[in-house]
Amino acid sequence: MASDFSDLLFEAEKLTHDIEGPTELPKVDRSLRQVLEASNELYTRVAHTGSKDIQANLLLGSKGIDLPRISQKLDLISSQRTIETIDPIDDVDLDSCLENEIRNCIMGIIDEEKRLCYKSIMEQTWEHESGEWKQEKRKILNAMTGPSGNFIDPLKKESMFMESPIVGSMHMTYQEAVYAAKIIELNKRSLRGDPKIDLVSYFAKAAEEFKDTKVNDMWEIIKFMTEIQPICSTEDAISARKSKLVIMDLVHHAKKYLETRYKTYMSNVINENLMIAQRGGIPGTYPLVKSYLGIRLQGGYVGLVDGDVEDRPLWPMVYYCLRSGDISAALECLEKSSSTQRFPELVAILRAKYSNPKHPDIQKLEEAVRYQYRRLVRNETDPFKRIVWAVLGCCDIVDEHSEVARTADDWLWLKLCLVRVDYAKEDHIDYFDFQRTIIEEYGESHYDAMHQPHLYFQVLALTGQFEAAIEFLSRIERYKVHAVHMAIALNELYILAGPSDYSSPLIFMDPSDPKPARRLNIVRLILVYVRKFEIHCIEEAVNYFYLLHNIMNGDNQNMYVVCVGDLAQETREYERIFGKIQRNGIRTKGALDEFKHNEITVEKIAMDVAKQLVIKGSFEEAVELYDIACNQTEVLTLLNTLLSQVVTLPASEGSMRNRLFSKVREIYDRYSNGGFSCSANLANAFCNLKDLFIFFEHYHSKNYSHALKCLSDIKLIPMQASELDERVNSFKCVNVDVCKIMPDILLATMNIYFSQYQKIKDNEYVPNRFSDFSIEKQLVVIREQAKVLTNFTGMLPYRMPGDTNSRLVQMEILMH
């Protein structure tokens, strides 16, 4: 017995050693009593909470989550810190009172900010709604008024002696038609290889026909501002316009426009007041300014200093000569007043600018003028003297000189005179800061742009912000047509800054550009403009799209091809755009044939549009375009797909089946005469489907003898037992589109057999092929044919629908 216990102890110790040794399992340190207590506790918990708590512990425990510990932490979370109504505290408890007051203050601030925020949101919302409604009202009023601003009287009849203007289309206005004619002529010149023309002058001359002074002025601004040095086609417009030379060119031509315009204004004032002006016949700026001052300064300004020149105040004479852009006339004024000794600095800088505007000593002379201005001139009572010295010395840029520069033109000229590039002195105006001031600080509201669009356009354009000017003008309905063609002209000169991705908004700011530069999406601008008449005036629309033939989008697609493709799909005027293939294989000309391009052909565009139509599922239209693109493979592939869907259907007027049948006959005649240029399998499938068209037509007309004759000629299914193996083997080469309708062919053939069997049996009908046979013989032949058909169906390496075999066998059985 002892030995048995010793052996048992030895085995137990060995087992314990094995468990603790290699497996490294934790040692069980609970006694039986502890195990019993844990079991009772677990039982109590399960009985109280149910098994869901255990399942939750198991689920979350498998993910490493200790659910009991989380529950304990959640129980410790107090809800007393949340925002809630605060109960009053006894005044004796000072700490609680202070805490309560602080909380009340915080709650009061939160409520007040919430109320103010809600009020601000409501105000801004209504302001936005009001602004939109004002724009809509303005559009309605513009639509209801004629060019004169008067409301249109629909009952008013035109005089028979008044010749109405000729327009290109009822869907285009007169102005749109005139510009469209110019675009068409421009494209013709380009395609002929004629030398490039000045588009700005070309369009400006066309705009003269409209007899609109404001429009002519805007085109004049564009003409002046585009006289800068040419920009390379490979250079970005924004980068080019950052250079010193281009900025100085822009400033110079803007000043030149304002000076020329002011000179014209003075002449008009003099012509309206000839008796007072006493102009005389002497040409030149000096006598012009002298006569103008005779009208302008009648009891006007006080505080003028430094005497007169020929009965006119000196500094007004000098200022208006400079304002007219004539430095020699300003020098003449100083010389005639004997001021050359009194103001040597001024005379020196005028002579330097007159001899060479880029004279190297001008900056040094400006410093001398600036010194004298600060020492003597700044506090002078003569406003004309102050502005003359400020302009020539580039000083006191903060002073607006409002006594003299009373108009927007005067203010703009003054600021442009103070613009400098790469200037060491601080007292000057930076060009980009000046642009930012106009477009961001002042903006449309300052200039009342919606009521004075011409003024805001002028300010933007004369400060080199062409993109913003054109985008603004395009939002004014009556000026939209001019804005589009200004953009076209500037784009041809590579002055207009465009985006790298032409899916961008109409106008936007690129973060990499210097502020406040904008970029204009000319593609979107033209698309929006053309959308009005593109459906009815396709030729004009295509001409506008051709202007984009040198632009590629983000997917490296030519924008001319993309736009024409979209136009074709929207209008579905494929014949009008691409032409049509005639029965003799020659294509008639379409709108695109006017634009013969080495890389962009009508066939290429038709191919691209056809691919898009296939993606959209418009197979019928895609067939037409693939046919124009001379792609027989795609034409027959799509036709086979379409035929397989409708070939088994009965004919009905206006149906897709009838449309396809006429198209199939035309294409079959043309392709078979010229020879198929696609795979033999595809051509055979097309021919089979064409013949099956005729077969099902006879079948639905119950012309069974012709149907069987047609089916025999196709050689698709066996008509006799001797043809069974051959037809089964040849079926492996049958196109998938023909395979799709094989069940319908088999059922239709079996129906024909069964119908003939019934009629022969009832002595109602005897087919010509059985005319020499007895009735029993005829029935045997038909049963044999039906048997061949079912055998053929069973041997085909093609999975038939579930009920096809059963229906075939059922009809065969009914013939016995």
Short mmCIF file of C-alpha atoms in Angstrom, two decimals, residues 83-370:
data_model
loop_
_atom_site.label_atom_id
_atom_site.label_comp_id
_atom_site.label_asym_id
_atom_site.label_seq_id
_atom_site.Cartn_x
_atom_site.Cartn_y
_atom_site.Cartn_z
CA ILE A 83 -24.42 73.26 -17.70
CA GLU A 84 -27.70 73.22 -15.85
CA THR A 85 -29.90 75.49 -13.83
CA ILE A 86 -27.92 76.62 -10.81
CA ASP A 87 -29.76 76.47 -7.48
CA PRO A 88 -29.51 79.44 -5.16
CA ILE A 89 -26.87 79.16 -2.42
CA ASP A 90 -27.15 80.40 1.13
CA ASP A 91 -25.48 83.82 1.46
CA VAL A 92 -23.44 82.59 4.38
CA ASP A 93 -21.40 80.23 2.17
CA LEU A 94 -19.04 82.75 0.54
CA ASP A 95 -17.14 80.29 -1.65
CA SER A 96 -20.33 78.81 -3.03
CA CYS A 97 -21.75 82.28 -3.68
CA LEU A 98 -18.70 83.33 -5.67
CA GLU A 99 -18.68 80.11 -7.64
CA ASN A 100 -22.37 80.55 -8.35
CA GLU A 101 -21.85 84.13 -9.55
CA ILE A 102 -19.02 83.09 -11.85
CA ARG A 103 -21.17 80.39 -13.38
CA ASN A 104 -24.05 82.80 -13.83
CA CYS A 105 -21.73 85.27 -15.59
CA ILE A 106 -20.46 82.54 -17.93
CA MET A 107 -24.01 81.40 -18.70
CA GLY A 108 -25.07 84.98 -19.37
CA ILE A 109 -22.17 85.54 -21.78
CA ILE A 110 -22.98 82.30 -23.62
CA ASP A 111 -26.66 83.26 -23.98
CA GLU A 112 -25.78 86.76 -25.19
CA GLU A 113 -23.26 85.51 -27.76
CA LYS A 114 -25.78 82.96 -28.97
CA ARG A 115 -28.39 85.68 -29.45
CA LEU A 116 -25.93 87.98 -31.24
CA CYS A 117 -24.70 85.16 -33.47
CA TYR A 118 -28.25 84.25 -34.45
CA LYS A 119 -29.06 87.90 -35.15
CA SER A 120 -25.93 88.31 -37.29
CA ILE A 121 -26.72 85.16 -39.28
CA MET A 122 -30.26 86.35 -39.95
CA GLU A 123 -29.06 89.80 -41.05
CA GLN A 124 -26.47 88.37 -43.41
CA THR A 125 -28.96 85.87 -44.80
CA TRP A 126 -31.53 88.54 -45.58
CA GLU A 127 -28.83 90.82 -47.00
CA HIS A 128 -27.74 88.01 -49.33
CA GLU A 129 -31.34 87.29 -50.34
CA SER A 130 -31.95 90.99 -50.95
CA GLY A 131 -28.84 91.27 -53.12
CA GLU A 132 -29.85 88.28 -55.22
CA TRP A 133 -33.33 89.67 -55.66
CA LYS A 134 -31.94 93.04 -56.76
CA GLN A 135 -29.82 91.30 -59.40
CA GLU A 136 -32.82 89.34 -60.63
CA LYS A 137 -34.90 92.52 -60.80
CA ARG A 138 -32.12 94.21 -62.74
CA LYS A 139 -32.00 91.31 -65.22
CA ILE A 140 -35.78 91.48 -65.67
CA LEU A 141 -35.66 95.23 -66.24
CA ASN A 142 -32.78 94.87 -68.69
CA ALA A 143 -34.78 92.26 -70.59
CA MET A 144 -37.79 94.57 -70.71
CA THR A 145 -35.94 97.64 -71.96
CA GLY A 146 -34.52 98.49 -75.33
CA PRO A 147 -31.12 100.02 -76.14
CA SER A 148 -32.37 103.48 -75.20
CA GLY A 149 -33.42 102.36 -71.74
CA ASN A 150 -37.08 102.86 -72.50
CA PHE A 151 -39.53 100.05 -72.00
CA ILE A 152 -40.36 98.07 -75.12
CA ASP A 153 -43.84 98.56 -76.46
CA PRO A 154 -44.90 95.23 -77.99
CA LEU A 155 -47.67 96.97 -79.99
CA LYS A 156 -45.30 99.46 -81.56
CA LYS A 157 -44.90 98.95 -85.30
CA GLU A 158 -41.76 99.79 -87.18
CA SER A 159 -41.93 102.24 -89.98
CA MET A 160 -41.88 100.75 -93.44
CA PHE A 161 -39.13 103.22 -94.32
CA MET A 162 -36.87 101.94 -91.53
CA GLU A 163 -34.60 99.14 -92.68
CA SER A 164 -34.34 96.53 -89.95
CA PRO A 165 -30.84 95.28 -89.20
CA ILE A 166 -29.84 91.97 -90.75
CA VAL A 167 -29.03 89.33 -88.17
CA GLY A 168 -27.50 85.91 -88.62
CA SER A 169 -30.28 84.05 -86.87
CA MET A 170 -33.42 84.67 -84.89
CA HIS A 171 -31.59 83.07 -81.98
CA MET A 172 -28.73 85.60 -82.08
CA THR A 173 -28.84 89.33 -81.47
CA TYR A 174 -27.51 91.75 -84.02
CA GLN A 175 -24.29 92.28 -82.07
CA GLU A 176 -23.76 88.55 -81.63
CA ALA A 177 -24.29 88.00 -85.35
CA VAL A 178 -21.78 90.71 -86.28
CA TYR A 179 -19.11 89.28 -83.99
CA ALA A 180 -19.87 85.72 -85.17
CA ALA A 181 -19.34 86.80 -88.78
CA LYS A 182 -15.97 88.23 -87.77
CA ILE A 183 -15.02 84.98 -86.01
CA ILE A 184 -15.94 82.95 -89.10
CA GLU A 185 -13.85 85.23 -91.30
CA LEU A 186 -10.99 85.04 -88.81
CA ASN A 187 -10.99 81.23 -88.89
CA LYS A 188 -11.07 81.20 -92.68
CA ARG A 189 -8.01 83.45 -92.78
CA SER A 190 -6.24 81.23 -90.28
CA LEU A 191 -7.04 78.05 -92.22
CA ARG A 192 -5.84 79.65 -95.46
CA GLY A 193 -2.55 80.42 -93.76
CA ASP A 194 -2.91 84.20 -94.05
CA PRO A 195 -0.75 86.39 -91.79
CA LYS A 196 -2.15 87.04 -88.34
CA ILE A 197 -4.16 90.20 -87.88
CA ASP A 198 -4.55 92.55 -84.94
CA LEU A 199 -7.63 91.04 -83.31
CA VAL A 200 -8.17 94.00 -80.99
CA SER A 201 -8.42 96.46 -83.89
CA TYR A 202 -10.40 93.87 -85.86
CA PHE A 203 -13.08 93.54 -83.20
CA ALA A 204 -12.96 97.24 -82.27
CA LYS A 205 -13.79 98.16 -85.85
CA ALA A 206 -16.70 95.71 -85.81
CA ALA A 207 -17.95 97.27 -82.56
CA GLU A 208 -18.15 100.68 -84.23
CA GLU A 209 -21.23 99.44 -86.07
CA PHE A 210 -23.16 99.37 -82.79
CA LYS A 211 -22.94 103.17 -82.31
CA ASP A 212 -22.30 102.73 -78.59
CA THR A 213 -19.82 105.23 -77.16
CA LYS A 214 -19.21 103.25 -73.98
CA VAL A 215 -18.39 100.10 -75.95
CA ASN A 216 -16.04 102.01 -78.23
CA ASP A 217 -14.27 103.47 -75.18
CA MET A 218 -13.77 100.01 -73.69
CA TRP A 219 -12.27 98.71 -76.92
CA GLU A 220 -10.05 101.81 -77.03
CA ILE A 221 -8.76 100.96 -73.57
CA ILE A 222 -7.92 97.42 -74.69
CA LYS A 223 -6.13 98.82 -77.76
CA PHE A 224 -3.94 101.08 -75.63
CA MET A 225 -3.18 98.41 -73.03
CA THR A 226 -2.15 95.78 -75.59
CA GLU A 227 0.55 97.92 -77.16
CA ILE A 228 3.06 96.44 -74.74
CA GLN A 229 6.03 94.37 -75.84
CA PRO A 230 4.94 90.94 -77.17
CA ILE A 231 4.67 88.07 -74.69
CA CYS A 232 6.06 84.68 -75.70
CA SER A 233 3.47 81.95 -76.25
CA THR A 234 5.35 79.56 -73.98
CA GLU A 235 5.54 82.04 -71.10
CA ASP A 236 2.86 82.30 -68.45
CA ALA A 237 0.99 85.59 -68.69
CA ILE A 238 1.11 86.29 -64.94
CA SER A 239 4.86 85.65 -64.83
CA ALA A 240 5.42 87.87 -67.86
CA ARG A 241 3.38 90.70 -66.36
CA LYS A 242 5.51 90.61 -63.20
CA SER A 243 8.59 91.82 -65.09
CA LYS A 244 9.70 95.43 -64.71
CA LEU A 245 9.55 96.20 -68.42
CA VAL A 246 5.99 94.94 -68.82
CA ILE A 247 4.78 96.77 -65.70
CA MET A 248 6.28 100.03 -66.92
CA ASP A 249 4.73 99.44 -70.34
CA LEU A 250 1.32 98.88 -68.77
CA VAL A 251 1.65 102.02 -66.63
CA HIS A 252 2.86 104.07 -69.58
CA HIS A 253 0.03 103.03 -71.88
CA ALA A 254 -2.59 103.48 -69.18
CA LYS A 255 -1.36 107.04 -68.60
CA LYS A 256 -1.23 107.61 -72.32
CA TYR A 257 -4.89 106.59 -72.67
CA LEU A 258 -5.96 108.86 -69.81
CA GLU A 259 -3.93 111.74 -71.22
CA THR A 260 -5.29 111.29 -74.73
CA ARG A 261 -8.82 111.02 -73.34
CA TYR A 262 -8.37 114.23 -71.33
CA LYS A 263 -7.01 116.06 -74.31
CA THR A 264 -10.12 115.03 -76.25
CA TYR A 265 -12.26 116.17 -73.33
CA MET A 266 -10.64 119.62 -73.34
CA SER A 267 -11.21 119.94 -77.08
CA ASN A 268 -14.89 119.08 -76.63
CA VAL A 269 -15.28 121.64 -73.86
CA ILE A 270 -13.66 124.29 -76.02
CA ASN A 271 -15.84 123.42 -79.03
CA GLU A 272 -18.92 123.83 -76.87
CA ASN A 273 -17.74 127.24 -75.63
CA LEU A 274 -15.95 128.76 -78.61
CA MET A 275 -16.89 132.34 -77.77
CA ILE A 276 -15.42 132.14 -74.28
CA ALA A 277 -12.43 129.99 -75.16
CA GLN A 278 -11.14 132.13 -78.04
CA ARG A 279 -9.24 129.11 -79.29
CA GLY A 280 -7.81 130.59 -82.41
CA GLY A 281 -6.22 128.48 -85.11
CA ILE A 282 -2.89 127.68 -83.51
CA PRO A 283 -2.39 123.92 -83.12
CA GLY A 284 -0.68 122.27 -80.14
CA THR A 285 -1.24 121.46 -76.51
CA TYR A 286 -0.14 124.83 -75.12
CA PRO A 287 -2.85 126.94 -76.87
CA LEU A 288 -5.38 124.17 -76.16
CA VAL A 289 -4.69 124.28 -72.41
CA LYS A 290 -4.68 128.07 -72.46
CA SER A 291 -8.13 128.17 -74.07
CA TYR A 292 -9.44 125.46 -71.73
CA LEU A 293 -8.29 127.39 -68.65
CA GLY A 294 -10.14 130.40 -69.95
CA ILE A 295 -13.31 128.38 -69.47
CA ARG A 296 -12.36 126.29 -66.45
CA LEU A 297 -10.97 128.94 -64.10
CA GLN A 298 -13.66 131.56 -64.31
CA GLY A 299 -13.80 132.72 -60.70
CA GLY A 300 -12.71 129.26 -59.60
CA TYR A 301 -9.61 128.57 -57.54
CA VAL A 302 -8.06 130.84 -54.94
CA GLY A 303 -4.59 130.71 -53.51
CA LEU A 304 -2.81 130.36 -56.84
CA VAL A 305 0.83 131.50 -56.68
CA ASP A 306 3.90 132.33 -58.77
CA GLY A 307 2.18 134.57 -61.26
CA ASP A 308 0.74 134.03 -64.72
CA VAL A 309 1.83 132.98 -68.15
CA GLU A 310 0.01 134.85 -70.94
CA ASP A 311 -2.84 135.82 -68.61
CA ARG A 312 -3.23 132.27 -67.30
CA PRO A 313 -2.11 130.98 -63.87
CA LEU A 314 1.27 129.26 -64.10
CA TRP A 315 0.70 126.01 -62.19
CA PRO A 316 -2.72 125.18 -63.68
CA MET A 317 -1.10 125.63 -67.11
CA VAL A 318 1.75 123.27 -66.18
CA TYR A 319 -0.61 120.72 -64.61
CA TYR A 320 -2.99 120.50 -67.55
CA CYS A 321 -0.07 120.24 -69.97
CA LEU A 322 1.22 117.29 -67.96
CA ARG A 323 -2.31 115.91 -67.67
CA SER A 324 -2.46 115.98 -71.47
CA GLY A 325 0.84 114.10 -71.65
CA ASP A 326 2.78 116.94 -73.26
CA ILE A 327 6.04 117.56 -71.35
CA SER A 328 7.31 120.05 -73.93
CA ALA A 329 4.21 122.20 -73.40
CA ALA A 330 4.82 122.13 -69.64
CA LEU A 331 8.40 123.26 -70.22
CA GLU A 332 7.13 126.03 -72.50
CA CYS A 333 4.91 127.27 -69.67
CA LEU A 334 7.82 127.46 -67.24
CA GLU A 335 10.10 129.11 -69.79
CA LYS A 336 7.52 131.75 -70.73
CA SER A 337 6.93 132.60 -67.08
CA SER A 338 10.64 133.03 -66.44
CA SER A 339 10.53 130.21 -63.86
CA THR A 340 13.60 128.40 -65.11
CA GLN A 341 15.73 130.23 -62.54
CA ARG A 342 13.22 129.91 -59.69
CA PHE A 343 12.56 126.17 -60.14
CA PRO A 344 15.71 124.67 -61.68
CA GLU A 345 15.00 121.20 -60.25
CA LEU A 346 11.61 121.06 -61.94
CA VAL A 347 12.94 122.30 -65.27
CA ALA A 348 15.82 119.82 -65.15
CA ILE A 349 13.61 116.78 -64.59
CA LEU A 350 11.15 117.88 -67.28
CA ARG A 351 14.00 118.28 -69.80
CA ALA A 352 15.39 114.86 -68.84
CA LYS A 353 12.00 113.17 -69.27
CA TYR A 354 11.40 114.98 -72.54
CA SER A 355 14.74 113.91 -74.00
CA ASN A 356 14.57 110.32 -72.70
CA PRO A 357 11.83 108.93 -70.42
CA LYS A 358 14.34 106.28 -69.23
CA HIS A 359 17.12 108.78 -68.54
CA PRO A 360 19.53 107.39 -65.89
CA ASP A 361 19.57 110.70 -63.96
CA ILE A 362 15.83 110.86 -63.42
CA GLN A 363 15.94 109.18 -59.99
CA LYS A 364 18.58 111.66 -58.81
CA LEU A 365 16.53 114.57 -60.16
CA GLU A 366 13.42 113.18 -58.46
CA GLU A 367 15.30 113.24 -55.17
CA ALA A 368 16.07 116.94 -55.67
CA VAL A 369 12.44 117.72 -56.49
CA ARG A 370 11.29 115.69 -53.48
#
